């Protein structure tokens, strides 16, 4: 069986408020049961770096950060203290969190299904619920090596290919999912 991935589509914005660009691409066909939606590779500059309310959804976001740390507060406390993270993941939340850029950002995001997160991250979902965790605290040195390789890749197509290969490894090791 040949693996397939959808081509990337690129969205751009340029105004007095700032500039952003994101490339969205569907996962390799073998990863579709484990990835919610599309991968996102983006950069963003803004004239001011504000907070964003991230609403809960049934996916586990993984942020592979190539720029300044992100501040995250919550869940459900817009004025709560910020924890600062480079690359990170968050479990399923039952309310919103606040996320703040601390400067021009450059990153990739994967939204894993809960089943995919268990297989890729190797952590039971109850250990991630309502938490934001540094990716290195889950994956160890593999997280830093992945981010370094993605950052050094010669373009988006190469980053997407590296991401596919990285995600396929733990899924292949864990065997076939149950039919249900």
PDB file of C-alpha atoms in Angstrom:
ATOM      1  CA  UNK A   1       0.000   0.000   0.000  1.00  0.00           C
ATOM      2  CA  UNK A   2       1.394   3.397  -0.969  1.00  0.00           C
ATOM      3  CA  UNK A   3       1.173   6.188   1.585  1.00  0.00           C
ATOM      4  CA  UNK A   4      -0.304   9.459   0.452  1.00  0.00           C
ATOM      5  CA  UNK A   5      -0.491  12.924   1.937  1.00  0.00           C
ATOM      6  CA  UNK A   6      -2.441  15.870   0.669  1.00  0.00           C
ATOM      7  CA  UNK A   7      -0.544  18.815  -0.818  1.00  0.00           C
ATOM      8  CA  UNK A   8       0.009  21.814   1.439  1.00  0.00           C
ATOM      9  CA  UNK A   9      -2.207  24.846   1.103  1.00  0.00           C
ATOM     10  CA  UNK A  10      -0.800  28.189   2.193  1.00  0.00           C
ATOM     11  CA  UNK A  11      -2.727  31.018   3.868  1.00  0.00           C
ATOM     12  CA  UNK A  12      -1.210  34.499   4.341  1.00  0.00           C
ATOM     13  CA  UNK A  13      -2.102  37.748   6.061  1.00  0.00           C
ATOM     14  CA  UNK A  14      -0.291  41.096   5.998  1.00  0.00           C
ATOM     15  CA  UNK A  15      -1.655  44.237   7.674  1.00  0.00           C
ATOM     16  CA  UNK A  16      -0.741  46.950  10.164  1.00  0.00           C
ATOM     17  CA  UNK A  17      -1.440  44.409  12.909  1.00  0.00           C
ATOM     18  CA  UNK A  18       1.231  42.012  11.693  1.00  0.00           C
ATOM     19  CA  UNK A  19       2.115  39.302   9.224  1.00  0.00           C
ATOM     20  CA  UNK A  20       1.402  35.587   9.388  1.00  0.00           C
ATOM     21  CA  UNK A  21       1.622  32.647   7.072  1.00  0.00           C
ATOM     22  CA  UNK A  22       0.595  29.058   7.608  1.00  0.00           C
ATOM     23  CA  UNK A  23       0.877  25.958   5.497  1.00  0.00           C
ATOM     24  CA  UNK A  24      -1.728  23.291   6.188  1.00  0.00           C
ATOM     25  CA  UNK A  25      -1.250  19.722   5.057  1.00  0.00           C
ATOM     26  CA  UNK A  26      -3.099  16.513   5.731  1.00  0.00           C
ATOM     27  CA  UNK A  27      -1.197  13.621   7.275  1.00  0.00           C
ATOM     28  CA  UNK A  28       0.160  10.584   5.505  1.00  0.00           C
ATOM     29  CA  UNK A  29      -2.800   8.245   4.867  1.00  0.00           C
ATOM     30  CA  UNK A  30      -1.406   5.746   7.395  1.00  0.00           C
ATOM     31  CA  UNK A  31      -1.652   8.444  10.094  1.00  0.00           C
ATOM     32  CA  UNK A  32      -5.214   9.628   9.481  1.00  0.00           C
ATOM     33  CA  UNK A  33      -6.729   7.573  12.354  1.00  0.00           C
ATOM     34  CA  UNK A  34      -4.205   9.172  14.719  1.00  0.00           C
ATOM     35  CA  UNK A  35      -4.156  12.817  13.558  1.00  0.00           C
ATOM     36  CA  UNK A  36      -7.106  15.196  13.897  1.00  0.00           C
ATOM     37  CA  UNK A  37      -7.268  17.454  10.829  1.00  0.00           C
ATOM     38  CA  UNK A  38      -4.171  18.890   9.197  1.00  0.00           C
ATOM     39  CA  UNK A  39      -0.641  19.679  10.304  1.00  0.00           C
ATOM     40  CA  UNK A  40       0.134  23.387  10.481  1.00  0.00           C
ATOM     41  CA  UNK A  41       3.547  24.966   9.796  1.00  0.00           C
ATOM     42  CA  UNK A  42       3.482  28.701  10.545  1.00  0.00           C
ATOM     43  CA  UNK A  43       5.261  31.919  11.307  1.00  0.00           C
ATOM     44  CA  UNK A  44       3.780  35.056  12.776  1.00  0.00           C
ATOM     45  CA  UNK A  45       4.949  38.561  13.563  1.00  0.00           C
ATOM     46  CA  UNK A  46       2.701  41.041  15.258  1.00  0.00           C
ATOM     47  CA  UNK A  47       2.974  44.644  16.347  1.00  0.00           C
ATOM     48  CA  UNK A  48       1.841  43.496  19.792  1.00  0.00           C
ATOM     49  CA  UNK A  49       1.834  40.052  21.279  1.00  0.00           C
ATOM     50  CA  UNK A  50      -1.490  39.405  22.933  1.00  0.00           C
ATOM     51  CA  UNK A  51      -3.187  36.513  24.571  1.00  0.00           C
ATOM     52  CA  UNK A  52      -5.477  34.119  22.740  1.00  0.00           C
ATOM     53  CA  UNK A  53      -8.251  32.036  24.170  1.00  0.00           C
ATOM     54  CA  UNK A  54      -7.881  28.435  23.000  1.00  0.00           C
ATOM     55  CA  UNK A  55     -11.157  26.569  23.326  1.00  0.00           C
ATOM     56  CA  UNK A  56     -11.313  22.881  24.228  1.00  0.00           C
ATOM     57  CA  UNK A  57     -11.707  20.346  21.440  1.00  0.00           C
ATOM     58  CA  UNK A  58     -11.323  16.593  21.137  1.00  0.00           C
ATOM     59  CA  UNK A  59      -7.670  16.522  20.163  1.00  0.00           C
ATOM     60  CA  UNK A  60      -4.258  16.680  21.824  1.00  0.00           C
ATOM     61  CA  UNK A  61      -2.236  19.578  20.369  1.00  0.00           C
ATOM     62  CA  UNK A  62       1.519  19.155  20.008  1.00  0.00           C
ATOM     63  CA  UNK A  63       3.473  22.374  19.402  1.00  0.00           C
ATOM     64  CA  UNK A  64       6.953  22.011  17.906  1.00  0.00           C
ATOM     65  CA  UNK A  65       8.393  25.450  18.594  1.00  0.00           C
ATOM     66  CA  UNK A  66      11.276  27.075  16.693  1.00  0.00           C
ATOM     67  CA  UNK A  67      10.999  30.500  18.340  1.00  0.00           C
ATOM     68  CA  UNK A  68      10.406  32.212  21.685  1.00  0.00           C
ATOM     69  CA  UNK A  69       8.490  30.409  24.407  1.00  0.00           C
ATOM     70  CA  UNK A  70       4.713  30.520  24.654  1.00  0.00           C
ATOM     71  CA  UNK A  71       2.928  31.436  27.859  1.00  0.00           C
ATOM     72  CA  UNK A  72      -0.012  29.225  28.831  1.00  0.00           C
ATOM     73  CA  UNK A  73      -2.450  29.834  31.680  1.00  0.00           C
ATOM     74  CA  UNK A  74      -5.500  27.941  32.708  1.00  0.00           C
ATOM     75  CA  UNK A  75      -7.570  26.046  32.341  1.00  0.00           C
ATOM     76  CA  UNK A  76     -10.361  28.570  32.703  1.00  0.00           C
ATOM     77  CA  UNK A  77      -8.385  31.384  34.345  1.00  0.00           C
ATOM     78  CA  UNK A  78      -7.708  34.275  31.945  1.00  0.00           C
ATOM     79  CA  UNK A  79      -5.738  36.184  34.584  1.00  0.00           C
ATOM     80  CA  UNK A  80      -3.910  33.224  36.076  1.00  0.00           C
ATOM     81  CA  UNK A  81      -0.149  32.844  36.119  1.00  0.00           C
ATOM     82  CA  UNK A  82       1.541  31.937  32.856  1.00  0.00           C
ATOM     83  CA  UNK A  83       3.753  28.883  32.523  1.00  0.00           C
ATOM     84  CA  UNK A  84       6.279  29.295  29.715  1.00  0.00           C
ATOM     85  CA  UNK A  85       7.038  26.471  27.309  1.00  0.00           C
ATOM     86  CA  UNK A  86       9.113  25.919  24.190  1.00  0.00           C
ATOM     87  CA  UNK A  87       7.742  22.793  22.532  1.00  0.00           C
ATOM     88  CA  UNK A  88       4.799  21.348  24.421  1.00  0.00           C
ATOM     89  CA  UNK A  89       1.665  19.270  24.373  1.00  0.00           C
ATOM     90  CA  UNK A  90      -1.635  19.687  26.139  1.00  0.00           C
ATOM     91  CA  UNK A  91      -4.147  17.092  27.133  1.00  0.00           C
ATOM     92  CA  UNK A  92      -7.872  17.290  26.700  1.00  0.00           C
ATOM     93  CA  UNK A  93      -9.280  20.294  28.556  1.00  0.00           C
ATOM     94  CA  UNK A  94     -12.767  20.787  29.913  1.00  0.00           C
ATOM     95  CA  UNK A  95     -12.562  24.579  29.502  1.00  0.00           C
ATOM     96  CA  UNK A  96     -10.428  27.125  27.687  1.00  0.00           C
ATOM     97  CA  UNK A  97      -6.775  28.054  28.239  1.00  0.00           C
ATOM     98  CA  UNK A  98      -5.013  31.325  27.470  1.00  0.00           C
ATOM     99  CA  UNK A  99      -1.947  31.234  25.217  1.00  0.00           C
ATOM    100  CA  UNK A 100       0.411  34.165  24.740  1.00  0.00           C
ATOM    101  CA  UNK A 101       3.154  34.637  22.174  1.00  0.00           C
ATOM    102  CA  UNK A 102       6.238  36.290  23.648  1.00  0.00           C
ATOM    103  CA  UNK A 103       7.669  37.409  20.314  1.00  0.00           C
ATOM    104  CA  UNK A 104       7.647  36.536  16.626  1.00  0.00           C
ATOM    105  CA  UNK A 105       6.701  32.866  16.403  1.00  0.00           C
ATOM    106  CA  UNK A 106       7.718  30.003  14.154  1.00  0.00           C
ATOM    107  CA  UNK A 107       6.332  26.541  14.869  1.00  0.00           C
ATOM    108  CA  UNK A 108       4.505  23.444  13.694  1.00  0.00           C
ATOM    109  CA  UNK A 109       1.360  22.027  15.265  1.00  0.00           C
ATOM    110  CA  UNK A 110      -0.081  18.534  15.119  1.00  0.00           C
ATOM    111  CA  UNK A 111      -3.447  17.763  16.671  1.00  0.00           C
ATOM    112  CA  UNK A 112      -3.470  14.102  17.649  1.00  0.00           C
ATOM    113  CA  UNK A 113      -6.617  12.130  18.322  1.00  0.00           C
ATOM    114  CA  UNK A 114      -6.694  10.826  21.922  1.00  0.00           C
ATOM    115  CA  UNK A 115      -5.933   7.351  20.548  1.00  0.00           C
ATOM    116  CA  UNK A 116      -3.094   8.785  18.454  1.00  0.00           C
ATOM    117  CA  UNK A 117      -1.689  10.725  21.412  1.00  0.00           C
ATOM    118  CA  UNK A 118      -1.581   7.559  23.500  1.00  0.00           C
ATOM    119  CA  UNK A 119       0.303   5.745  20.746  1.00  0.00           C
ATOM    120  CA  UNK A 120       2.672   8.573  19.773  1.00  0.00           C
ATOM    121  CA  UNK A 121       3.373  10.073  23.197  1.00  0.00           C
ATOM    122  CA  UNK A 122       3.092   6.822  25.151  1.00  0.00           C
ATOM    123  CA  UNK A 123       1.204   8.530  27.988  1.00  0.00           C
ATOM    124  CA  UNK A 124      -2.283   7.626  29.246  1.00  0.00           C
ATOM    125  CA  UNK A 125      -4.729  10.463  28.587  1.00  0.00           C
ATOM    126  CA  UNK A 126      -5.623  10.885  32.274  1.00  0.00           C
ATOM    127  CA  UNK A 127      -2.007  11.989  32.873  1.00  0.00           C
ATOM    128  CA  UNK A 128      -2.431  14.836  30.357  1.00  0.00           C
ATOM    129  CA  UNK A 129      -6.004  15.934  31.151  1.00  0.00           C
ATOM    130  CA  UNK A 130      -6.226  19.673  31.925  1.00  0.00           C
ATOM    131  CA  UNK A 131      -2.421  19.994  31.749  1.00  0.00           C
ATOM    132  CA  UNK A 132       0.188  21.555  29.495  1.00  0.00           C
ATOM    133  CA  UNK A 133       3.510  19.712  29.546  1.00  0.00           C
ATOM    134  CA  UNK A 134       6.922  20.351  28.009  1.00  0.00           C
ATOM    135  CA  UNK A 135       7.420  17.897  25.164  1.00  0.00           C
ATOM    136  CA  UNK A 136      10.879  16.951  26.490  1.00  0.00           C
ATOM    137  CA  UNK A 137       9.255  15.854  29.760  1.00  0.00           C
ATOM    138  CA  UNK A 138       7.324  13.232  27.764  1.00  0.00           C
ATOM    139  CA  UNK A 139       9.635  12.298  24.888  1.00  0.00           C
ATOM    140  CA  UNK A 140      13.019  13.139  26.430  1.00  0.00           C
ATOM    141  CA  UNK A 141      15.861  13.954  24.043  1.00  0.00           C
ATOM    142  CA  UNK A 142      13.779  12.735  21.077  1.00  0.00           C
ATOM    143  CA  UNK A 143      11.689  15.927  21.369  1.00  0.00           C
ATOM    144  CA  UNK A 144      14.714  18.220  21.157  1.00  0.00           C
ATOM    145  CA  UNK A 145      16.218  16.207  18.293  1.00  0.00           C
ATOM    146  CA  UNK A 146      12.954  16.327  16.354  1.00  0.00           C
ATOM    147  CA  UNK A 147      12.609  20.092  16.787  1.00  0.00           C
ATOM    148  CA  UNK A 148      16.254  20.606  15.740  1.00  0.00           C
ATOM    149  CA  UNK A 149      15.800  18.446  12.630  1.00  0.00           C
ATOM    150  CA  UNK A 150      12.550  20.196  11.681  1.00  0.00           C
ATOM    151  CA  UNK A 151      14.072  23.640  12.197  1.00  0.00           C
ATOM    152  CA  UNK A 152      17.111  22.746  10.072  1.00  0.00           C
ATOM    153  CA  UNK A 153      15.049  21.164   7.264  1.00  0.00           C
ATOM    154  CA  UNK A 154      15.400  22.898   3.874  1.00  0.00           C
ATOM    155  CA  UNK A 155      11.716  23.819   3.555  1.00  0.00           C
ATOM    156  CA  UNK A 156       8.153  22.915   4.386  1.00  0.00           C
ATOM    157  CA  UNK A 157       7.996  19.797   2.243  1.00  0.00           C
ATOM    158  CA  UNK A 158      11.033  18.410   4.083  1.00  0.00           C
ATOM    159  CA  UNK A 159       9.545  19.357   7.484  1.00  0.00           C
ATOM    160  CA  UNK A 160       6.277  17.606   6.649  1.00  0.00           C
ATOM    161  CA  UNK A 161       8.185  14.491   5.492  1.00  0.00           C
ATOM    162  CA  UNK A 162      10.237  14.440   8.731  1.00  0.00           C
ATOM    163  CA  UNK A 163       7.083  14.830  10.773  1.00  0.00           C
ATOM    164  CA  UNK A 164       5.398  11.925   8.939  1.00  0.00           C
ATOM    165  CA  UNK A 165       8.427   9.691   9.540  1.00  0.00           C
ATOM    166  CA  UNK A 166       8.630  10.654  13.224  1.00  0.00           C
ATOM    167  CA  UNK A 167       4.933   9.931  13.857  1.00  0.00           C
ATOM    168  CA  UNK A 168       4.972   6.631  11.982  1.00  0.00           C
ATOM    169  CA  UNK A 169       7.727   5.143  14.193  1.00  0.00           C
ATOM    170  CA  UNK A 170       5.809   4.770  17.481  1.00  0.00           C
ATOM    171  CA  UNK A 171       2.610   3.818  15.667  1.00  0.00           C
ATOM    172  CA  UNK A 172       4.395   1.040  13.764  1.00  0.00           C
ATOM    173  CA  UNK A 173       5.994  -0.206  17.022  1.00  0.00           C
ATOM    174  CA  UNK A 174       2.647  -0.349  18.797  1.00  0.00           C
ATOM    175  CA  UNK A 175       1.033  -2.614  16.203  1.00  0.00           C
ATOM    176  CA  UNK A 176      -2.406  -2.517  14.659  1.00  0.00           C
ATOM    177  CA  UNK A 177      -5.255  -0.807  16.496  1.00  0.00           C
ATOM    178  CA  UNK A 178      -8.152  -2.932  17.698  1.00  0.00           C
ATOM    179  CA  UNK A 179     -10.975  -3.167  15.110  1.00  0.00           C
ATOM    180  CA  UNK A 180     -13.426  -1.317  17.360  1.00  0.00           C
TER     181      UNK A 180
END
